[in-house]
mmCIF file of C-alpha atoms in Angstrom:
data_model
loop_
_atom_site.group_PDB
_atom_site.id
_atom_site.type_symbol
_atom_site.label_atom_id
_atom_site.label_comp_id
_atom_site.label_asym_id
_atom_site.label_seq_id
_atom_site.Cartn_x
_atom_site.Cartn_y
_atom_site.Cartn_z
ATOM 1 C CA MET C 1 0.000 0.000 0.000
ATOM 2 C CA ASN C 2 1.323 3.436 -0.876
ATOM 3 C CA MET C 3 -0.190 6.558 0.652
ATOM 4 C CA MET C 4 1.030 9.970 -0.435
ATOM 5 C CA PRO C 5 0.938 12.831 2.068
ATOM 6 C CA ALA C 6 -1.179 15.842 1.249
ATOM 7 C CA GLY C 7 0.076 19.399 1.205
ATOM 8 C CA ASP C 8 3.444 21.010 0.646
ATOM 9 C CA ALA C 9 6.587 19.711 2.325
ATOM 10 C CA PRO C 10 8.446 21.922 4.822
ATOM 11 C CA ALA C 11 10.878 24.201 3.092
ATOM 12 C CA LEU C 12 14.068 23.655 5.074
ATOM 13 C CA MET C 13 15.976 20.403 5.379
ATOM 14 C CA ASP C 14 18.213 19.546 8.334
ATOM 15 C CA THR C 15 21.745 19.439 6.948
ATOM 16 C CA ASP C 16 22.507 16.554 9.327
ATOM 17 C CA ALA C 17 19.991 14.363 7.491
ATOM 18 C CA PRO C 18 21.133 13.988 3.851
ATOM 19 C CA ALA C 19 18.421 13.389 1.292
ATOM 20 C CA LEU C 20 18.178 10.167 -0.661
ATOM 21 C CA THR C 21 17.728 12.001 -3.945
ATOM 22 C CA THR C 22 17.537 15.608 -4.964
ATOM 23 C CA THR C 23 13.808 15.218 -5.598
ATOM 24 C CA ASP C 24 13.219 14.472 -1.913
ATOM 25 C CA ALA C 25 14.631 17.838 -0.807
ATOM 26 C CA PRO C 26 12.518 20.964 -1.275
ATOM 27 C CA ALA C 27 14.069 24.145 -2.570
ATOM 28 C CA LEU C 28 15.981 25.969 0.144
ATOM 29 C CA ALA C 29 16.756 29.264 -1.531
ATOM 30 C CA HIS C 30 13.683 31.203 -0.395
ATOM 31 C CA ALA C 31 13.200 29.719 3.061
ATOM 32 C CA PRO C 32 12.951 32.347 5.827
ATOM 33 C CA SER C 33 15.736 32.350 8.373
ATOM 34 C CA ASP C 34 13.375 31.470 11.214
ATOM 35 C CA HIS C 35 11.866 28.434 9.463
ATOM 36 C CA PRO C 36 11.939 25.350 11.745
ATOM 37 C CA ARG C 37 14.587 22.794 10.909
ATOM 38 C CA VAL C 38 13.061 19.519 9.728
ATOM 39 C CA LYS C 39 14.965 16.267 9.401
ATOM 40 C CA MET C 40 13.983 14.442 6.240
ATOM 41 C CA GLY C 41 15.091 12.175 3.442
ATOM 42 C CA LYS C 42 15.408 8.802 5.151
ATOM 43 C CA VAL C 43 13.394 5.606 4.749
ATOM 44 C CA GLY C 44 12.173 3.750 7.822
ATOM 45 C CA VAL C 45 11.636 -0.003 7.947
ATOM 46 C CA LEU C 46 9.445 -0.939 10.893
ATOM 47 C CA LEU C 47 9.275 -4.641 11.754
ATOM 48 C CA ALA C 48 6.217 -5.653 13.772
ATOM 49 C CA ASN C 49 5.372 -8.711 15.817
ATOM 50 C CA LEU C 50 2.454 -9.672 18.038
ATOM 51 C CA GLY C 51 3.705 -8.570 21.419
ATOM 52 C CA THR C 52 4.702 -9.676 24.867
ATOM 53 C CA PRO C 53 3.954 -8.812 28.496
ATOM 54 C CA ASP C 54 6.555 -6.773 30.362
ATOM 55 C CA ASN C 55 6.716 -9.482 33.027
ATOM 56 C CA TYR C 56 4.878 -12.622 34.108
ATOM 57 C CA ASP C 57 3.342 -11.256 37.324
ATOM 58 C CA TYR C 58 -0.442 -10.949 37.622
ATOM 59 C CA TRP C 59 -0.780 -7.239 36.789
ATOM 60 C CA SER C 60 1.651 -7.317 33.857
ATOM 61 C CA MET C 61 -0.203 -10.291 32.440
ATOM 62 C CA ARG C 62 -3.582 -8.690 33.044
ATOM 63 C CA ARG C 63 -2.581 -5.479 31.187
ATOM 64 C CA TYR C 64 -1.230 -7.446 28.267
ATOM 65 C CA LEU C 65 -4.160 -9.852 28.013
ATOM 66 C CA ASN C 66 -6.654 -7.010 28.346
ATOM 67 C CA GLU C 67 -5.099 -5.184 25.403
ATOM 68 C CA PHE C 68 -4.856 -8.354 23.329
ATOM 69 C CA LEU C 69 -8.299 -9.788 24.056
ATOM 70 C CA SER C 70 -10.014 -6.393 23.709
ATOM 71 C CA ASP C 71 -8.901 -6.145 20.077
ATOM 72 C CA LYS C 72 -12.008 -6.549 17.908
ATOM 73 C CA ARG C 73 -9.876 -8.108 15.191
ATOM 74 C CA VAL C 74 -9.014 -10.903 17.629
ATOM 75 C CA ILE C 75 -12.372 -11.329 19.397
ATOM 76 C CA ASP C 76 -15.191 -9.908 17.298
ATOM 77 C CA TYR C 77 -18.112 -10.643 19.626
ATOM 78 C CA SER C 78 -20.363 -7.794 20.720
ATOM 79 C CA PRO C 79 -18.510 -5.764 23.388
ATOM 80 C CA TRP C 80 -21.721 -5.693 25.420
ATOM 81 C CA ILE C 81 -21.343 -9.446 25.830
ATOM 82 C CA TRP C 82 -17.594 -9.895 25.586
ATOM 83 C CA GLN C 83 -16.263 -7.121 27.833
ATOM 84 C CA PRO C 84 -18.159 -8.119 31.015
ATOM 85 C CA LEU C 85 -17.026 -11.716 30.490
ATOM 86 C CA LEU C 86 -13.452 -10.600 29.830
ATOM 87 C CA GLN C 87 -13.157 -8.137 32.715
ATOM 88 C CA LEU C 88 -15.064 -10.078 35.380
ATOM 89 C CA VAL C 89 -14.226 -13.687 34.594
ATOM 90 C CA ILE C 90 -11.330 -14.230 32.183
ATOM 91 C CA LEU C 91 -8.995 -11.515 33.480
ATOM 92 C CA SER C 92 -9.543 -12.585 37.072
ATOM 93 C CA LYS C 93 -8.126 -16.061 36.355
ATOM 94 C CA ARG C 94 -6.199 -16.251 33.099
ATOM 95 C CA PRO C 95 -3.298 -13.956 34.149
ATOM 96 C CA PHE C 96 -2.277 -16.596 36.702
ATOM 97 C CA SER C 97 -2.154 -19.518 34.249
ATOM 98 C CA SER C 98 -0.650 -17.418 31.456
ATOM 99 C CA GLY C 99 1.900 -15.975 33.865
ATOM 100 C CA ALA C 100 2.981 -19.464 34.903
ATOM 101 C CA ALA C 101 3.366 -20.430 31.247
ATOM 102 C CA TYR C 102 5.494 -17.352 30.534
ATOM 103 C CA LYS C 103 7.597 -17.972 33.643
ATOM 104 C CA SER C 104 8.481 -21.448 32.338
ATOM 105 C CA ILE C 105 10.065 -19.985 29.181
ATOM 106 C CA TRP C 106 11.157 -16.530 30.414
ATOM 107 C CA ASN C 107 14.601 -15.199 29.523
ATOM 108 C CA HIS C 108 15.528 -14.424 33.113
ATOM 109 C CA GLU C 109 19.008 -13.200 32.212
ATOM 110 C CA ALA C 110 17.639 -10.494 29.898
ATOM 111 C CA GLY C 111 14.499 -9.923 31.977
ATOM 112 C CA GLU C 112 12.172 -10.382 29.016
ATOM 113 C CA SER C 113 10.255 -12.969 27.019
ATOM 114 C CA PRO C 114 12.007 -14.995 24.300
ATOM 115 C CA LEU C 115 9.926 -13.193 21.664
ATOM 116 C CA ALA C 116 11.328 -9.849 22.818
ATOM 117 C CA THR C 117 14.896 -11.167 22.740
ATOM 118 C CA ILE C 118 14.538 -12.784 19.330
ATOM 119 C CA THR C 119 12.812 -9.768 17.767
ATOM 120 C CA LYS C 120 15.690 -7.573 18.946
ATOM 121 C CA ASP C 121 18.147 -10.016 17.368
ATOM 122 C CA GLN C 122 16.169 -10.024 14.113
ATOM 123 C CA THR C 123 16.146 -6.229 14.081
ATOM 124 C CA ALA C 124 19.900 -6.058 14.656
ATOM 125 C CA LYS C 125 20.527 -8.382 11.713
ATOM 126 C CA MET C 126 18.096 -6.489 9.506
ATOM 127 C CA LYS C 127 19.889 -3.239 10.376
ATOM 128 C CA ALA C 128 23.194 -4.765 9.293
ATOM 129 C CA LEU C 129 21.727 -6.112 6.051
ATOM 130 C CA MET C 130 20.123 -2.771 5.185
ATOM 131 C CA ALA C 131 23.316 -0.881 6.046
ATOM 132 C CA ASP C 132 25.255 -3.097 3.639
ATOM 133 C CA ARG C 133 22.739 -2.319 0.904
ATOM 134 C CA TYR C 134 21.793 1.307 1.519
ATOM 135 C CA GLY C 135 24.221 2.817 4.004
ATOM 136 C CA ASP C 136 22.639 5.360 6.354
ATOM 137 C CA ASP C 137 19.612 6.001 4.160
ATOM 138 C CA VAL C 138 17.475 3.279 5.775
ATOM 139 C CA VAL C 139 16.554 3.249 9.469
ATOM 140 C CA VAL C 140 15.375 -0.103 10.877
ATOM 141 C CA ASP C 141 13.399 -0.571 14.085
ATOM 142 C CA TYR C 142 10.740 -2.853 15.546
ATOM 143 C CA CYS C 143 7.469 -2.575 17.427
ATOM 144 C CA MET C 144 4.834 -4.793 19.005
ATOM 145 C CA ARG C 145 1.101 -4.728 18.325
ATOM 146 C CA TYR C 146 0.413 -5.307 22.024
ATOM 147 C CA GLY C 147 2.687 -4.283 24.862
ATOM 148 C CA ASN C 148 6.025 -2.563 24.377
ATOM 149 C CA PRO C 149 7.564 -1.016 22.386
ATOM 150 C CA SER C 150 4.323 0.325 20.993
ATOM 151 C CA THR C 151 3.756 0.989 17.313
ATOM 152 C CA LYS C 152 3.012 4.658 18.003
ATOM 153 C CA SER C 153 6.252 5.226 19.915
ATOM 154 C CA LYS C 154 8.344 3.718 17.135
ATOM 155 C CA VAL C 155 6.565 5.590 14.345
ATOM 156 C CA ASP C 156 7.224 8.827 16.227
ATOM 157 C CA GLU C 157 10.896 7.913 16.623
ATOM 158 C CA LEU C 158 11.293 7.159 12.917
ATOM 159 C CA VAL C 159 9.680 10.464 11.951
ATOM 160 C CA ALA C 160 11.925 12.302 14.424
ATOM 161 C CA GLN C 161 14.945 10.692 12.755
ATOM 162 C CA GLY C 162 13.930 12.129 9.391
ATOM 163 C CA CYS C 163 12.031 9.223 7.858
ATOM 164 C CA THR C 164 9.697 10.688 5.260
ATOM 165 C CA LYS C 165 8.869 7.197 4.005
ATOM 166 C CA ILE C 166 8.062 4.198 6.208
ATOM 167 C CA LEU C 167 7.764 0.562 5.167
ATOM 168 C CA PHE C 168 5.670 -1.356 7.706
ATOM 169 C CA PHE C 169 6.507 -5.061 7.848
ATOM 170 C CA PRO C 170 4.260 -7.334 9.957
ATOM 171 C CA LEU C 171 6.339 -10.462 10.531
ATOM 172 C CA TYR C 172 3.536 -12.885 9.708
ATOM 173 C CA PRO C 173 4.184 -15.063 6.637
ATOM 174 C CA GLN C 174 0.461 -15.773 6.228
ATOM 175 C CA TYR C 175 -2.138 -13.001 6.348
ATOM 176 C CA ALA C 176 -4.921 -13.092 8.935
ATOM 177 C CA GLY C 177 -7.260 -10.363 10.050
ATOM 178 C CA ALA C 178 -6.305 -11.127 13.651
ATOM 179 C CA THR C 179 -2.572 -10.661 13.005
ATOM 180 C CA SER C 180 -1.486 -8.763 9.879
ATOM 181 C CA ALA C 181 -4.597 -6.598 9.597
ATOM 182 C CA THR C 182 -4.716 -5.492 13.222
ATOM 183 C CA ALA C 183 -1.006 -4.660 13.095
ATOM 184 C CA CYS C 184 -1.665 -2.448 10.063
ATOM 185 C CA ASP C 185 -4.699 -0.890 11.768
ATOM 186 C CA GLN C 186 -2.496 0.127 14.676
ATOM 187 C CA PHE C 187 0.182 1.447 12.346
ATOM 188 C CA PHE C 188 -2.295 3.670 10.511
ATOM 189 C CA ARG C 189 -3.718 4.956 13.806
ATOM 190 C CA SER C 190 -0.179 5.896 14.794
ATOM 191 C CA LEU C 191 -0.064 8.373 11.902
ATOM 192 C CA GLU C 192 -3.166 10.321 12.941
ATOM 193 C CA ASN C 193 -1.597 13.299 14.725
ATOM 194 C CA ILE C 194 1.637 13.631 12.765
ATOM 195 C CA LYS C 195 1.762 17.089 11.155
ATOM 196 C CA TRP C 196 3.679 15.892 8.122
ATOM 197 C CA GLN C 197 2.699 12.314 7.526
ATOM 198 C CA PRO C 198 5.309 10.126 5.861
ATOM 199 C CA GLN C 199 4.574 8.145 2.749
ATOM 200 C CA VAL C 200 3.818 4.589 3.832
ATOM 201 C CA ARG C 201 3.758 1.099 2.411
ATOM 202 C CA THR C 202 2.840 -2.210 4.022
ATOM 203 C CA VAL C 203 4.437 -5.528 3.135
ATOM 204 C CA GLU C 204 2.238 -8.236 1.671
ATOM 205 C CA PRO C 205 2.292 -11.731 3.241
ATOM 206 C CA TYR C 206 5.234 -13.821 2.097
ATOM 207 C CA TYR C 207 3.775 -17.316 2.634
ATOM 208 C CA ALA C 208 4.826 -18.470 -0.853
ATOM 209 C CA ASN C 209 8.131 -16.605 -1.137
ATOM 210 C CA PRO C 210 10.711 -19.116 -2.442
ATOM 211 C CA LEU C 211 13.421 -17.862 -0.081
ATOM 212 C CA TYR C 212 11.117 -18.218 2.927
ATOM 213 C CA ILE C 213 10.119 -21.736 1.849
ATOM 214 C CA ASP C 214 13.774 -22.617 1.319
ATOM 215 C CA ALA C 215 14.720 -21.288 4.770
ATOM 216 C CA LEU C 216 11.980 -23.454 6.312
ATOM 217 C CA ALA C 217 13.170 -26.486 4.364
ATOM 218 C CA GLN C 218 16.785 -25.931 5.372
ATOM 219 C CA SER C 219 15.843 -25.769 9.059
ATOM 220 C CA ILE C 220 13.928 -29.056 8.768
ATOM 221 C CA GLU C 221 16.736 -30.744 6.841
ATOM 222 C CA ARG C 222 19.252 -29.700 9.506
ATOM 223 C CA ALA C 223 17.015 -31.005 12.278
ATOM 224 C CA TYR C 224 16.471 -34.333 10.509
ATOM 225 C CA ALA C 225 20.188 -34.704 9.784
ATOM 226 C CA ALA C 226 20.936 -34.385 13.510
ATOM 227 C CA MET C 227 18.579 -37.254 14.432
ATOM 228 C CA ASP C 228 19.792 -40.840 14.726
ATOM 229 C CA VAL C 229 16.341 -42.143 13.777
ATOM 230 C CA LYS C 230 14.163 -40.061 11.467
ATOM 231 C CA PRO C 231 10.590 -39.129 12.480
ATOM 232 C CA ASP C 232 7.625 -40.967 11.017
ATOM 233 C CA LEU C 233 5.954 -37.666 10.186
ATOM 234 C CA LEU C 234 6.390 -33.891 10.233
ATOM 235 C CA VAL C 235 3.546 -31.892 11.767
ATOM 236 C CA THR C 236 3.319 -28.282 10.568
ATOM 237 C CA SER C 237 1.396 -26.503 13.318
ATOM 238 C CA TYR C 238 -0.108 -23.100 12.494
ATOM 239 C CA HIS C 239 -1.848 -20.758 14.904
ATOM 240 C CA GLY C 240 -5.567 -21.320 14.551
ATOM 241 C CA VAL C 241 -8.454 -18.910 14.002
ATOM 242 C CA PRO C 242 -12.211 -19.507 14.180
ATOM 243 C CA LYS C 243 -13.499 -21.428 11.154
ATOM 244 C CA ARG C 244 -16.086 -18.675 10.765
ATOM 245 C CA TYR C 245 -13.301 -16.266 9.741
ATOM 246 C CA LEU C 246 -12.511 -18.501 6.756
ATOM 247 C CA MET C 247 -16.179 -18.550 5.773
ATOM 248 C CA GLU C 248 -16.218 -14.740 5.996
ATOM 249 C CA GLY C 249 -13.323 -14.357 3.565
ATOM 250 C CA ASP C 250 -10.114 -14.465 5.624
ATOM 251 C CA PRO C 251 -7.442 -16.097 3.394
ATOM 252 C CA TYR C 252 -5.328 -17.408 6.288
ATOM 253 C CA HIS C 253 -6.312 -21.079 5.980
ATOM 254 C CA CYS C 254 -5.599 -21.132 2.245
ATOM 255 C CA GLN C 255 -2.218 -19.467 2.690
ATOM 256 C CA CYS C 256 -1.219 -21.932 5.426
ATOM 257 C CA GLN C 257 -2.140 -24.844 3.187
ATOM 258 C CA LYS C 258 -0.100 -23.393 0.338
ATOM 259 C CA THR C 259 2.940 -22.904 2.575
ATOM 260 C CA SER C 260 2.719 -26.561 3.615
ATOM 261 C CA ARG C 261 2.323 -27.717 0.011
ATOM 262 C CA LEU C 262 5.301 -25.684 -1.192
ATOM 263 C CA LEU C 263 7.376 -26.905 1.746
ATOM 264 C CA LYS C 264 6.467 -30.520 0.949
ATOM 265 C CA GLU C 265 7.448 -29.999 -2.696
ATOM 266 C CA ARG C 266 10.726 -28.321 -1.759
ATOM 267 C CA LEU C 267 11.591 -31.240 0.543
ATOM 268 C CA GLY C 268 10.636 -33.765 -2.139
ATOM 269 C CA TRP C 269 8.141 -35.469 0.159
ATOM 270 C CA ASP C 270 4.678 -36.958 -0.316
ATOM 271 C CA ASP C 271 1.475 -36.630 1.702
ATOM 272 C CA THR C 272 2.427 -39.477 4.043
ATOM 273 C CA GLN C 273 5.359 -37.499 5.420
ATOM 274 C CA ILE C 274 3.724 -34.204 6.410
ATOM 275 C CA VAL C 275 0.430 -33.058 7.933
ATOM 276 C CA THR C 276 -0.978 -29.557 8.515
ATOM 277 C CA THR C 277 -2.656 -28.746 11.846
ATOM 278 C CA PHE C 278 -3.847 -25.718 13.835
ATOM 279 C CA GLN C 279 -3.214 -24.871 17.474
ATOM 280 C CA SER C 280 -4.178 -22.399 20.224
ATOM 281 C CA LYS C 281 -7.955 -22.835 20.113
ATOM 282 C CA PHE C 282 -9.698 -20.396 22.458
ATOM 283 C CA GLY C 283 -13.340 -20.514 23.541
ATOM 284 C CA PRO C 284 -16.256 -22.762 22.512
ATOM 285 C CA GLU C 285 -16.433 -21.815 18.828
ATOM 286 C CA GLU C 286 -15.170 -24.225 16.161
ATOM 287 C CA TRP C 287 -11.716 -23.286 14.851
ATOM 288 C CA LEU C 288 -9.691 -24.442 11.868
ATOM 289 C CA GLN C 289 -9.002 -28.166 12.065
ATOM 290 C CA PRO C 290 -7.390 -30.563 12.679
ATOM 291 C CA TYR C 291 -6.381 -29.296 16.112
ATOM 292 C CA THR C 292 -2.684 -29.960 16.743
ATOM 293 C CA VAL C 293 -3.146 -31.171 20.315
ATOM 294 C CA GLU C 294 -5.697 -33.781 19.191
ATOM 295 C CA GLU C 295 -3.958 -34.752 15.964
ATOM 296 C CA VAL C 296 -0.643 -35.648 17.631
ATOM 297 C CA ALA C 297 -2.512 -37.957 20.026
ATOM 298 C CA ARG C 298 -4.291 -39.627 17.104
ATOM 299 C CA LEU C 299 -0.987 -40.079 15.310
ATOM 300 C CA ALA C 300 0.519 -41.802 18.342
ATOM 301 C CA GLU C 301 -2.511 -44.069 18.659
ATOM 302 C CA LYS C 302 -2.217 -44.987 14.968
ATOM 303 C CA GLY C 303 1.404 -46.051 15.406
ATOM 304 C CA LYS C 304 3.251 -42.869 14.454
ATOM 305 C CA LYS C 305 5.508 -43.007 17.494
ATOM 306 C CA ARG C 306 8.151 -40.553 16.316
ATOM 307 C CA ILE C 307 7.158 -37.100 15.090
ATOM 308 C CA ALA C 308 8.722 -33.708 14.517
ATOM 309 C CA VAL C 309 6.754 -30.467 14.809
ATOM 310 C CA CYS C 310 7.505 -27.085 13.245
ATOM 311 C CA ALA C 311 5.537 -23.827 13.301
ATOM 312 C CA PRO C 312 5.733 -22.050 9.908
ATOM 313 C CA ALA C 313 3.319 -19.251 10.872
ATOM 314 C CA PHE C 314 5.613 -17.934 13.600
ATOM 315 C CA SER C 315 8.636 -15.886 12.559
ATOM 316 C CA ALA C 316 10.046 -16.118 16.094
ATOM 317 C CA ASP C 317 9.725 -18.532 18.981
ATOM 318 C CA CYS C 318 7.207 -17.420 21.578
ATOM 319 C CA ILE C 319 4.741 -18.707 24.169
ATOM 320 C CA GLU C 320 2.783 -20.638 21.521
ATOM 321 C CA THR C 321 5.845 -22.568 20.377
ATOM 322 C CA LEU C 322 8.114 -22.882 23.408
ATOM 323 C CA GLU C 323 5.364 -23.613 25.930
ATOM 324 C CA GLU C 324 2.276 -24.743 24.007
ATOM 325 C CA ILE C 325 3.987 -26.924 21.389
ATOM 326 C CA ASN C 326 7.101 -28.008 23.242
ATOM 327 C CA GLU C 327 5.332 -28.675 26.545
ATOM 328 C CA GLU C 328 1.545 -29.068 26.231
ATOM 329 C CA ILE C 329 1.365 -30.661 22.782
ATOM 330 C CA ARG C 330 4.400 -32.832 23.534
ATOM 331 C CA GLU C 331 2.606 -34.069 26.656
ATOM 332 C CA SER C 332 -0.525 -34.925 24.645
ATOM 333 C CA PHE C 333 1.568 -36.970 22.214
ATOM 334 C CA GLU C 334 3.467 -38.839 24.918
ATOM 335 C CA GLU C 335 0.342 -39.603 26.959
ATOM 336 C CA ALA C 336 -1.157 -41.241 23.847
ATOM 337 C CA GLY C 337 1.855 -43.531 23.493
ATOM 338 C CA GLY C 338 4.236 -41.406 21.451
ATOM 339 C CA GLU C 339 7.909 -42.142 22.003
ATOM 340 C CA SER C 340 9.900 -39.367 20.316
ATOM 341 C CA PHE C 341 8.768 -35.751 19.922
ATOM 342 C CA THR C 342 11.116 -33.223 18.327
ATOM 343 C CA TYR C 343 10.224 -29.553 18.197
ATOM 344 C CA ILE C 344 12.019 -27.768 15.355
ATOM 345 C CA PRO C 345 12.550 -24.125 16.392
ATOM 346 C CA CYS C 346 11.178 -21.186 14.428
ATOM 347 C CA LEU C 347 13.448 -19.507 11.918
ATOM 348 C CA ASN C 348 14.159 -16.668 14.359
ATOM 349 C CA ASP C 349 17.326 -14.796 13.285
ATOM 350 C CA ASP C 350 18.653 -17.648 11.152
ATOM 351 C CA ASP C 351 20.742 -16.223 8.316
ATOM 352 C CA ALA C 352 18.650 -17.785 5.535
ATOM 353 C CA HIS C 353 15.501 -16.413 7.161
ATOM 354 C CA MET C 354 16.909 -12.923 7.580
ATOM 355 C CA ASN C 355 18.166 -12.878 4.000
ATOM 356 C CA ALA C 356 14.683 -13.871 2.853
ATOM 357 C CA LEU C 357 13.113 -11.061 4.892
ATOM 358 C CA ALA C 358 15.716 -8.576 3.637
ATOM 359 C CA THR C 359 14.870 -9.522 0.056
ATOM 360 C CA VAL C 360 11.192 -8.890 0.794
ATOM 361 C CA VAL C 361 12.190 -5.455 2.104
ATOM 362 C CA ASP C 362 14.281 -4.796 -1.011
ATOM 363 C CA ASP C 363 11.314 -5.600 -3.240
ATOM 364 C CA ASN C 364 9.078 -3.225 -1.303
ATOM 365 C CA LEU C 365 11.577 -0.354 -1.328
ATOM 366 C CA ARG C 366 11.673 -0.180 -5.119
ATOM 367 C CA GLY C 367 10.891 3.309 -6.327
ATOM 368 C CA TRP C 368 11.831 4.763 -2.958
ATOM 369 C CA ILE C 369 15.539 4.042 -2.880
ATOM 370 C CA GLY C 370 18.292 2.377 -4.824
#
């Protein structure tokens, strides 16, 4: 998406912020001496992920869950019904169980969740890759849809650094209204009170990008090569959404299925070696199926005693992978008679993954730079 700002640009450029091209800099000759100095001429790349609580105590968890579960893109029930249930029932209990889950995976040394640590590492690598390509002309940062750092705070920082163009990159390979769309909603809201709005673009989902598929395949091949006995089956577990969303036009299910198909083809496998499932069901409504937690138990009961599980919808390891898959879903498999369960980590800041993401950025910066 490309949105052009209305109105004339300020007439004086900060000499400490060199322009990308001469067309980005307005004429300076007739600017009055008291004109405010405005930094300009840089391109911002803002990576975005879901979010994380600041800590795993009750109040930190309650704040985070309240923000997350109050998002109408995530829970689209009538607020007259949903909010009393959320505030009086769910948020009185769920912060305790969610806090315990976060505590089990917390990066105690850094004082933050693994998602926060990994997203920082991804951002650092993206900064280095962009610097190699574009020098100082591109500024890279990251934000979270829920929690900190907020989208608004990072948009403001990029504008203050002279970014007159911002590429917003939700780190979700597959599009869903509850992930990519709500991240973009928040990004656009963050522009509301900026006097001189930057030009903006948003990155399309990259679920079929050959470099992304290849990075996934490489991670699976490395994991399999390290095993003495190969798994009977690979389970690709995607975050679920209500089935109703698919019926209402959300393309997420289709994009997940295509990612799995392309991954299978890249690995040279057939349908007996890979299965697609969906996790993280919440509430009584039917979600996309098969449910991962149930499917792994069925596999064990049918004699598939050795499985590997990967999570292609997650660009970074988080509570849903490190705790839900590697602990809860593992337990379901083992209780049903499974013998060997291998969780294959997300791509995180793997070099092949970061090169794939950097190429996506390159494609979306065309016409702006280079």
